[in-house]
mmCIF file of C-alpha atoms in Angstrom:
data_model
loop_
_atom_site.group_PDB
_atom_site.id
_atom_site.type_symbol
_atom_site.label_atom_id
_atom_site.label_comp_id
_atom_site.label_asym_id
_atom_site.label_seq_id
_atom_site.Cartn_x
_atom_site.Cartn_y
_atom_site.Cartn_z
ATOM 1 C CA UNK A 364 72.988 -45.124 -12.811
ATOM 2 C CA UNK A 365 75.779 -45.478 -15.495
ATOM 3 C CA UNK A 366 72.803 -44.560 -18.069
ATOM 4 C CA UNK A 367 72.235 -41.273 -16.231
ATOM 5 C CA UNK A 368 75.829 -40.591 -15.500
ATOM 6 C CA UNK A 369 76.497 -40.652 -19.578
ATOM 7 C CA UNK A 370 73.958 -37.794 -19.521
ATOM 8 C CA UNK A 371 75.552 -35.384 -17.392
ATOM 9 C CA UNK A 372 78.418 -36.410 -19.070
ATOM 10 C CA UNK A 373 76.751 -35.033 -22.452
ATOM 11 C CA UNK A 374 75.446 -31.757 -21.042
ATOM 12 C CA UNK A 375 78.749 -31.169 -19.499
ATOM 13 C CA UNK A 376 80.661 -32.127 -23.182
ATOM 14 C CA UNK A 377 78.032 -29.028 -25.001
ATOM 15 C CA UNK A 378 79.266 -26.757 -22.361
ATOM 16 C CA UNK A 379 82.956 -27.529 -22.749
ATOM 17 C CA UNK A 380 82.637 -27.363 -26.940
ATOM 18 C CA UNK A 381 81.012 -23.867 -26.076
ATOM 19 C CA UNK A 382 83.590 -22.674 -23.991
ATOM 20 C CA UNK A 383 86.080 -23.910 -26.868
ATOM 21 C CA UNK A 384 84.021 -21.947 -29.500
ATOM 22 C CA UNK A 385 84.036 -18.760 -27.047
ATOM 23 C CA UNK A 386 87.841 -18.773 -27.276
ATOM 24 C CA UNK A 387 88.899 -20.377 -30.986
ATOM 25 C CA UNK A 388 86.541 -17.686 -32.166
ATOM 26 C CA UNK A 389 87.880 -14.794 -29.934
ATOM 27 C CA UNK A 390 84.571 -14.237 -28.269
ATOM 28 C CA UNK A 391 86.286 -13.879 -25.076
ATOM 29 C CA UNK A 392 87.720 -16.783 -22.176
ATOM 30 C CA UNK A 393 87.182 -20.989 -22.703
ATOM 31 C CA UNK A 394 83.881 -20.646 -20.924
ATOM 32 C CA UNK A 395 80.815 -22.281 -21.865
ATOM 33 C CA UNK A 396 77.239 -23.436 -20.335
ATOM 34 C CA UNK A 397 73.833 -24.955 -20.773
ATOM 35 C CA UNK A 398 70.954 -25.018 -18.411
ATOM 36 C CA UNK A 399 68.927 -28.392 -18.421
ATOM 37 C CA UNK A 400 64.711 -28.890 -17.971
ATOM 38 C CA UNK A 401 63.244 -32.203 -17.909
ATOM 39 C CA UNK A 402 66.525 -33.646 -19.712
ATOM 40 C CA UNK A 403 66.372 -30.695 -22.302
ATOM 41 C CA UNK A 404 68.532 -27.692 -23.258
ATOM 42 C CA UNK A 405 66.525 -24.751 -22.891
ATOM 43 C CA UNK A 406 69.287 -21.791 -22.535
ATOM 44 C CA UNK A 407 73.301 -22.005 -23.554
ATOM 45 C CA UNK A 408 75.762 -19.174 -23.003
ATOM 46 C CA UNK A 409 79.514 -18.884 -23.559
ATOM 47 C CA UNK A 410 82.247 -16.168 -22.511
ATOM 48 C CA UNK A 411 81.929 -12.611 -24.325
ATOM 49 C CA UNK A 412 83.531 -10.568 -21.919
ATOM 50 C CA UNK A 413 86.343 -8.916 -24.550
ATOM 51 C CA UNK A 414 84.113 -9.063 -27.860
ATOM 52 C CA UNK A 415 80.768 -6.883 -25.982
ATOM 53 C CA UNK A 416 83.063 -5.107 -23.621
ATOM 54 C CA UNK A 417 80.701 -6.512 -21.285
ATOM 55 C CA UNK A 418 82.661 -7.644 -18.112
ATOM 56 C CA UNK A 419 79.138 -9.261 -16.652
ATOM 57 C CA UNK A 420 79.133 -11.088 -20.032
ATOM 58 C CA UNK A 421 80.245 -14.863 -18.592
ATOM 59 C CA UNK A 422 79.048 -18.037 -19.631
ATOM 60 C CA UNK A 423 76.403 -18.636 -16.648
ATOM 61 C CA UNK A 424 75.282 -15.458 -16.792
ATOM 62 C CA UNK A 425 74.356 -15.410 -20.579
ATOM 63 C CA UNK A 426 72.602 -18.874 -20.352
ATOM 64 C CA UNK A 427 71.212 -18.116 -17.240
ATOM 65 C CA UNK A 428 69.505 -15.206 -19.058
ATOM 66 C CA UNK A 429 68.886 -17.350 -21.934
ATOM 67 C CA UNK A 430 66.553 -19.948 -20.099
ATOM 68 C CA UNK A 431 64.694 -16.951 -18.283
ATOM 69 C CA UNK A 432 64.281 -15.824 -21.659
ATOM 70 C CA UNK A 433 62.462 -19.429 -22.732
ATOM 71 C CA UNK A 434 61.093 -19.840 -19.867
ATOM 72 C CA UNK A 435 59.724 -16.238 -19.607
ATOM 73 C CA UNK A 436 60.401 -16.468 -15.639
ATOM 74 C CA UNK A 437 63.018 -15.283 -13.812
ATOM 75 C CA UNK A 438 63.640 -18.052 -11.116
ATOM 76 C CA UNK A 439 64.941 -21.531 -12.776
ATOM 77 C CA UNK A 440 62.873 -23.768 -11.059
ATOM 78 C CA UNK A 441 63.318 -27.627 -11.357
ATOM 79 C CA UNK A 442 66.417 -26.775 -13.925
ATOM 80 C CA UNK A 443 70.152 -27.772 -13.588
ATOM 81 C CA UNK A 444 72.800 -25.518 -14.534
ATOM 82 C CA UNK A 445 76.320 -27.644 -16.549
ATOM 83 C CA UNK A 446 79.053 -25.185 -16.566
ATOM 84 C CA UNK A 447 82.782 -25.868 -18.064
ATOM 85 C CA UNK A 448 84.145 -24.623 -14.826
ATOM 86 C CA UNK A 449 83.484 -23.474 -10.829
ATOM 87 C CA UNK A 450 81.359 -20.653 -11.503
ATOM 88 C CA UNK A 451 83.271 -17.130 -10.565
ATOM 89 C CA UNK A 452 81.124 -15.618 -6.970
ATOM 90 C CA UNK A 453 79.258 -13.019 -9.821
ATOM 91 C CA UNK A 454 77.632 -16.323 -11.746
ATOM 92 C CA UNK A 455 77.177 -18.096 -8.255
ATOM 93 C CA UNK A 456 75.449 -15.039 -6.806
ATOM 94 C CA UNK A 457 73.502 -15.458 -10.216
ATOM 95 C CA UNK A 458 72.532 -18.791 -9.746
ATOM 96 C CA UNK A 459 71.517 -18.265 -6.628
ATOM 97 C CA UNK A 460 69.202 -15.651 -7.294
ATOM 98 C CA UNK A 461 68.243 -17.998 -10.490
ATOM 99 C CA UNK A 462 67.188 -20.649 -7.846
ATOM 100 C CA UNK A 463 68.260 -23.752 -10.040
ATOM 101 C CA UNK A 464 67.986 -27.276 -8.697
ATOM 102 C CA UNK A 465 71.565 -27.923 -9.083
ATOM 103 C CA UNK A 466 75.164 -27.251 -10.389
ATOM 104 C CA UNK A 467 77.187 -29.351 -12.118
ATOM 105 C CA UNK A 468 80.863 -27.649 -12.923
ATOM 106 C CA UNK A 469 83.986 -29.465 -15.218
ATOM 107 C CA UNK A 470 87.422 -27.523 -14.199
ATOM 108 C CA UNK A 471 87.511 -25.941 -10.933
ATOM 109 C CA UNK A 472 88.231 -22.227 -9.475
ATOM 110 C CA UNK A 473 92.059 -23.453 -9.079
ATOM 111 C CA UNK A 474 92.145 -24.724 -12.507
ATOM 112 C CA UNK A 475 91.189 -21.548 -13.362
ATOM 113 C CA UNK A 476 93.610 -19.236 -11.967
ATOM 114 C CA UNK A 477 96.258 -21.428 -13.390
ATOM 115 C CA UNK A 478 94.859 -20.548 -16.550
ATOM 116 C CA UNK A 479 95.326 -16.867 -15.600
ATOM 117 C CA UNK A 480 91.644 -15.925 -14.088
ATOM 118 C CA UNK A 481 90.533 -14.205 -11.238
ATOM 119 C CA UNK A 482 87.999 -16.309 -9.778
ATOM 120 C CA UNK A 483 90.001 -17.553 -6.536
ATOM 121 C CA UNK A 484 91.020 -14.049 -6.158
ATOM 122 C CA UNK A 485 87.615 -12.911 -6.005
ATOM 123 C CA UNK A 486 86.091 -15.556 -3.888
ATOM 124 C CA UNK A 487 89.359 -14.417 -1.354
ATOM 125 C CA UNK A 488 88.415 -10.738 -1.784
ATOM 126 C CA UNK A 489 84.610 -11.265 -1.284
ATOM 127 C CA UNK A 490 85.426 -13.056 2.268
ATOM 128 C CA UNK A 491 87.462 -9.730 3.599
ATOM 129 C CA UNK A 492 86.165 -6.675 5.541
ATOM 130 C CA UNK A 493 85.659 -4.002 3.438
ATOM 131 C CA UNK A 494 89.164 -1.819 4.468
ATOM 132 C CA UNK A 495 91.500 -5.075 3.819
ATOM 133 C CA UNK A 496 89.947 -5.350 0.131
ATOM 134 C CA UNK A 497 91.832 -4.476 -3.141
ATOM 135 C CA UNK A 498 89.417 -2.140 -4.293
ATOM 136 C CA UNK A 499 88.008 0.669 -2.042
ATOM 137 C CA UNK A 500 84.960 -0.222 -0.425
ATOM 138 C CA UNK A 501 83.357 2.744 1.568
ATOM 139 C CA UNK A 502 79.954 2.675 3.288
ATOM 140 C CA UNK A 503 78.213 6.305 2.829
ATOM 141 C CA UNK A 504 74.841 6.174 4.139
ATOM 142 C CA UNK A 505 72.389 8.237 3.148
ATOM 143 C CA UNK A 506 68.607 8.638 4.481
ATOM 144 C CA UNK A 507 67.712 8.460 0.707
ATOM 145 C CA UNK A 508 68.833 4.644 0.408
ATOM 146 C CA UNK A 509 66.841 4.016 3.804
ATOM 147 C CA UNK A 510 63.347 5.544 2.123
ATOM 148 C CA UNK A 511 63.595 3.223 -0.792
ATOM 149 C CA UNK A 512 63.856 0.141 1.461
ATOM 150 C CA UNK A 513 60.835 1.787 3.664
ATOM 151 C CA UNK A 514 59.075 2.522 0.710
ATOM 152 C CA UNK A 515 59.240 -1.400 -0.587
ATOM 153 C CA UNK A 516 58.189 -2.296 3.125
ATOM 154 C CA UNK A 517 55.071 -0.678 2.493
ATOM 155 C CA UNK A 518 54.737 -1.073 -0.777
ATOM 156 C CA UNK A 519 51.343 -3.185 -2.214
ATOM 157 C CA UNK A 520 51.047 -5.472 -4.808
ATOM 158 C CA UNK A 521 54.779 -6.155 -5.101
ATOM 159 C CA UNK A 522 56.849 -8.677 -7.120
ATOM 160 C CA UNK A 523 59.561 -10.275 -4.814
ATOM 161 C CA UNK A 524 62.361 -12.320 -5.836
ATOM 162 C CA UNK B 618 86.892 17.846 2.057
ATOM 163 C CA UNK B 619 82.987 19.290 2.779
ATOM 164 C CA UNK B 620 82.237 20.251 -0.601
ATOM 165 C CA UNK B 621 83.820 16.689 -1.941
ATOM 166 C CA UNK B 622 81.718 14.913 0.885
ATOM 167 C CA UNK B 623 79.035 16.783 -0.997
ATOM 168 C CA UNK B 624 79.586 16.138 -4.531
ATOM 169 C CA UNK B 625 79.684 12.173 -3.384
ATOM 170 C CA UNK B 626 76.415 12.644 -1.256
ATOM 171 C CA UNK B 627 74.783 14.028 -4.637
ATOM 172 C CA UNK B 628 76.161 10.799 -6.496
ATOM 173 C CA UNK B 629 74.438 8.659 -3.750
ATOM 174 C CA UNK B 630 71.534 10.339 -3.628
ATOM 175 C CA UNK B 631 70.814 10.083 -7.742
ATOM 176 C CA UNK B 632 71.478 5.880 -7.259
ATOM 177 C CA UNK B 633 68.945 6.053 -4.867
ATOM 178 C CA UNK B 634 66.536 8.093 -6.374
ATOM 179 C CA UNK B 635 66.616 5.141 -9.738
ATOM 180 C CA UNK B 636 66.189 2.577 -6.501
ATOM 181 C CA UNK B 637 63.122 4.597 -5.710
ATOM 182 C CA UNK B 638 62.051 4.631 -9.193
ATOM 183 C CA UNK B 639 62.604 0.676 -10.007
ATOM 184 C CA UNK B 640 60.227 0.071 -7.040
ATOM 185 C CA UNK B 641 57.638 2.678 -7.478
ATOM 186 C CA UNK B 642 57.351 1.710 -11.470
ATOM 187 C CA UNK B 643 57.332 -2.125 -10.771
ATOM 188 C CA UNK B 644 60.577 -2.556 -12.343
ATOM 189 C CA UNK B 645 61.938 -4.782 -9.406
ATOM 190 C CA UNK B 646 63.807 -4.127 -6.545
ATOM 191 C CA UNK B 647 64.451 -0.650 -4.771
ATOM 192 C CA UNK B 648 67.857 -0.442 -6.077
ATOM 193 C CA UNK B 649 69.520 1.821 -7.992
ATOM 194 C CA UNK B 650 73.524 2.707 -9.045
ATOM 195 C CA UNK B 651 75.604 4.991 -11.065
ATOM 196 C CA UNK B 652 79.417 5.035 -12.585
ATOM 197 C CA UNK B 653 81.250 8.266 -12.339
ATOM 198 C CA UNK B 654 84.217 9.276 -13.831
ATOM 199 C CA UNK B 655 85.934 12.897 -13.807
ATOM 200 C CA UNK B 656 83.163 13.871 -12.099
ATOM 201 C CA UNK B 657 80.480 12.737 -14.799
ATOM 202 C CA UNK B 658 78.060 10.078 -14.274
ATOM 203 C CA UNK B 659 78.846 7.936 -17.798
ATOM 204 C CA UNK B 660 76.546 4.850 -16.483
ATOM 205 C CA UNK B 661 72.739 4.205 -14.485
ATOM 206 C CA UNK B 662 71.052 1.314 -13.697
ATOM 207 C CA UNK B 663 68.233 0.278 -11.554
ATOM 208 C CA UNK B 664 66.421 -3.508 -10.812
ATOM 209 C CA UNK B 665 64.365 -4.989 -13.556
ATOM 210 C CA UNK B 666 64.909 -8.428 -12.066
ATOM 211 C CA UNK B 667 60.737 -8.875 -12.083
ATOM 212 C CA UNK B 668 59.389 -6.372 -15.063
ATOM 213 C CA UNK B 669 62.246 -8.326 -17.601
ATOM 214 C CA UNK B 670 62.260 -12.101 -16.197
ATOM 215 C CA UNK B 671 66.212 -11.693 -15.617
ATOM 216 C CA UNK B 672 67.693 -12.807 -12.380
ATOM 217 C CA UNK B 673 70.762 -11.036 -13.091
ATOM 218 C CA UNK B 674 69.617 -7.537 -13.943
ATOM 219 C CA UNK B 675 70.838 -6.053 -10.480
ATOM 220 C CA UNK B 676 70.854 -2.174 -10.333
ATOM 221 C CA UNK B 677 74.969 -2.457 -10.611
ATOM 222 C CA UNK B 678 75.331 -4.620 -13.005
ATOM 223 C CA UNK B 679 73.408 -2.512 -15.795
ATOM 224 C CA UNK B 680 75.271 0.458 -14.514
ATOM 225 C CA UNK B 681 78.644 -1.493 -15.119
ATOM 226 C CA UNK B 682 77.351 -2.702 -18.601
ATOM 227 C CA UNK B 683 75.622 0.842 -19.200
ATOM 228 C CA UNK B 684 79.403 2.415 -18.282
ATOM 229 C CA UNK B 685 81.282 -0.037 -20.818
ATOM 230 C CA UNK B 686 78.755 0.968 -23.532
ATOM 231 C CA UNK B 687 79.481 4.460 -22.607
ATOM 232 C CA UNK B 688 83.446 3.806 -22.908
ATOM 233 C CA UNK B 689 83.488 0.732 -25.380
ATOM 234 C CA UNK B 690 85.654 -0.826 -23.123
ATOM 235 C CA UNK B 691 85.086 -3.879 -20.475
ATOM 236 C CA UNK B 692 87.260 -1.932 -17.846
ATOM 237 C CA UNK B 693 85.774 0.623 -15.747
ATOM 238 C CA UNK B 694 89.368 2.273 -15.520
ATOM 239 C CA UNK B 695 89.357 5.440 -13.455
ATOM 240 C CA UNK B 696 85.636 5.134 -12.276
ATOM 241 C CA UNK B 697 83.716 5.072 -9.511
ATOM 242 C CA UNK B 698 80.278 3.208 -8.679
ATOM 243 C CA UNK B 699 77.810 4.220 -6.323
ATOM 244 C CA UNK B 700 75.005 1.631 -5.252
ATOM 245 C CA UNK B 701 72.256 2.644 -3.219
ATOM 246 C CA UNK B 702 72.381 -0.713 -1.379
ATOM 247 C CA UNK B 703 75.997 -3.050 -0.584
ATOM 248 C CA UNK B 704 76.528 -5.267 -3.839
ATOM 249 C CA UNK B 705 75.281 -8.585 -3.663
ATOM 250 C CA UNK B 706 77.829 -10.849 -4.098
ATOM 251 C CA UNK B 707 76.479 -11.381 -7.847
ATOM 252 C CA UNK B 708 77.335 -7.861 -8.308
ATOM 253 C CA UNK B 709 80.592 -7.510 -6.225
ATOM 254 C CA UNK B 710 81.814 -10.306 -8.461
ATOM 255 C CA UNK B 711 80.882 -8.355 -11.465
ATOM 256 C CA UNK B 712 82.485 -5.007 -10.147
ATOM 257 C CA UNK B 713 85.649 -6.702 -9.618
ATOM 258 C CA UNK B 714 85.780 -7.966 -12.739
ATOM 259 C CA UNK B 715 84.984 -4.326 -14.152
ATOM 260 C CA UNK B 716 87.715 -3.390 -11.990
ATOM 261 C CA UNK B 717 86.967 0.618 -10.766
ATOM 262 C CA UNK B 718 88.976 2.234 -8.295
ATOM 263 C CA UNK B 719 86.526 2.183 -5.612
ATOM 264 C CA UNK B 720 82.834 1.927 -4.353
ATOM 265 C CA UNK B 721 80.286 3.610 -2.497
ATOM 266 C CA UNK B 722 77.554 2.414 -1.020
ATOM 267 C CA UNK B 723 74.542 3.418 1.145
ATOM 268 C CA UNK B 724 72.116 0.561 2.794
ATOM 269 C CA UNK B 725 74.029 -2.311 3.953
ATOM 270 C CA UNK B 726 73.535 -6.316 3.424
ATOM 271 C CA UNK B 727 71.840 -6.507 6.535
ATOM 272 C CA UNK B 728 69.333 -3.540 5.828
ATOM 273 C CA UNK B 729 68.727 -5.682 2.538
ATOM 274 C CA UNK B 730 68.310 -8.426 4.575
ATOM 275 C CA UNK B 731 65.598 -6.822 6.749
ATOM 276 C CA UNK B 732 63.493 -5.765 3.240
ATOM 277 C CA UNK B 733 63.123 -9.607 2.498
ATOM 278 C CA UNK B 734 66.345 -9.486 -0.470
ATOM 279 C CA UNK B 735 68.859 -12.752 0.112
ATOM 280 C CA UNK B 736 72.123 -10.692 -0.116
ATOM 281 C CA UNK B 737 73.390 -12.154 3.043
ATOM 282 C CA UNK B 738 72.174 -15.431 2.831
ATOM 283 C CA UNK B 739 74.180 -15.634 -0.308
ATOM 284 C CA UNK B 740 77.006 -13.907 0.971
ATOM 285 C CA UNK B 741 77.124 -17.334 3.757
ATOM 286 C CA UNK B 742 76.449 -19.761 0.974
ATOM 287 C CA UNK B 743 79.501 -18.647 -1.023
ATOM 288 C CA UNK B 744 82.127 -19.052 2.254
ATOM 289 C CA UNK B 745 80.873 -22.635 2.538
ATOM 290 C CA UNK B 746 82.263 -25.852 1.086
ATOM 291 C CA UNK B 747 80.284 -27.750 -1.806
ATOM 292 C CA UNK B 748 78.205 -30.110 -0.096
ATOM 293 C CA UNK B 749 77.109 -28.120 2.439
ATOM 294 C CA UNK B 750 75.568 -25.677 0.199
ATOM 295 C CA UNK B 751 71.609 -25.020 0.031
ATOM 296 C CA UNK B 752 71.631 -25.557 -4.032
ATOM 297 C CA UNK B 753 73.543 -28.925 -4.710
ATOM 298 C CA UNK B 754 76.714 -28.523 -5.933
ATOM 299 C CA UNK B 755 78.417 -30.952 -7.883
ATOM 300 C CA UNK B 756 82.196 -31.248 -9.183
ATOM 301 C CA UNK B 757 81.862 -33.550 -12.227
ATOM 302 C CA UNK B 758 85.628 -33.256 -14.209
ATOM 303 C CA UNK B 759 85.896 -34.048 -17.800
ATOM 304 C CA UNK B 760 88.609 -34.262 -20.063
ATOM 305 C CA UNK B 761 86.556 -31.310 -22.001
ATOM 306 C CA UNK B 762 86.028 -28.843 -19.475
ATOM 307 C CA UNK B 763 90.444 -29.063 -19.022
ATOM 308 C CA UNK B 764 90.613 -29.194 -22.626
ATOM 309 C CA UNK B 765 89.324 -25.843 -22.901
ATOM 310 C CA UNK B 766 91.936 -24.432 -21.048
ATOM 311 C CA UNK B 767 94.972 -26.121 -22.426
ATOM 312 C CA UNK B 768 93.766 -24.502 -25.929
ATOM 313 C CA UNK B 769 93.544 -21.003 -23.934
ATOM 314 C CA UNK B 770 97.184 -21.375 -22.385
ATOM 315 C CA UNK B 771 98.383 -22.357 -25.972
ATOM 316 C CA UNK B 772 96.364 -19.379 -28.025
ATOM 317 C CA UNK B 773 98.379 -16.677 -29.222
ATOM 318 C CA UNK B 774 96.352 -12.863 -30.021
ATOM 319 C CA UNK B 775 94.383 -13.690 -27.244
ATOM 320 C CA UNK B 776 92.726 -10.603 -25.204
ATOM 321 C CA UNK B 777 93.111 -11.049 -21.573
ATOM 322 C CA UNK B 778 90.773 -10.020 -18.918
#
């Protein structure tokens, strides 16, 4: 047990040195992570939010994407996901969809907003009724967003996810 | 206030009309969203979760990165996005982080729900504690993972998200 403990211990180390790189480098926030197979690396991201102007750009998300890539599948089946910190709700609604045996995280969503993120303000936010949230949320139905869900009811031959 | 009803409805009704299009061209899921701003749409996006093996290629989120391109900025200042179904919480995650002024959306969670898509399942998951979570979670602290952030609270020229 101490043998595999030392291993998580390593994947979680290569995620933390990538979230260090993100942010000596001015890539964008100390955020870094690797997604694990079979006791190999096979997808690493780290924070680029600022330097793409790509707010989706966070460190699970880009390794998460990275694996797919290698994998050429998008489900992470039988993989773990090592990330520096508590994943924000956007890269654990990503891993989620990502399917991923499991999740190891370093600092957590507190350790984060002392560090002057949003992530416990989001998970807050996420948990409220639409009218008591910080940005307006309005429902607008429309018959046109009902056909395309009827239409993928009856749709053939379909990929689901 | 009819004709600005209007002008929204015709928003809505282009976000699902890409929803439409992802699922009749086997680009994944029948979703679909746009970013407005002054009027203009400046972003699309539609689900290519299944045609481009990415888990994270939700119908908002390439609107939100499509919209930054557009701008060159990873703030969504001033915009608006409509979705042709409720964000996940993937992609509520990502839209606060983008930070518009509000959204619009037209089929809810539980209509997703209904069409076989996990939005509400995952919308549960995140409320719950760790270890009582469908994909193991696992808080595993290293001196690396703080390290990170002590560098980021010490860094000077740093841009802030």
């Amino acid at each position: 047990m101490e043998e595999e403990k030392d291993i998580r211990l390593r994947f979680m180390k290569r995620a933390a040195q990538l979230a260090h790189y993100a942010a000596e480098n001015g890539y964008g926030g100390p955020f870094g992570a690797v997604v694990v197979k079979d006791g190999e690396i096979i997808g690493e991201g780290f924070n680029r939010v600022t330097s793409s102007n790509d707010p989706t750009a966070h460190a699970e998300i880009e390794a998460i994407r990275s694996a797919c890539n290698t994998l050429k599948s998008f489900q992470l089946s039988g993989c773990e996901i090592y990330s520096s910190c508590e994943p924000c709700p956007m890269c654990m609604g990503a891993i989620y969809w990502a399917r991923p045996v499991r999740l190891y995280y370093g600092a957590s969503r507190y350790d984060a907003a002392q560090a002057g993120f949003d992530d416990e303000f989001i998970y807050r936010e996420l948990a409220l009724p639409d009218h008591l949230r910080k940005i307006q949320v309005i429902h607008l139905p429309s018959t046109d967003s009902a056909d395309a869900f009827e239409y993928w009811k009856l749709l053939e031959n379909k990929t689901k996810y």
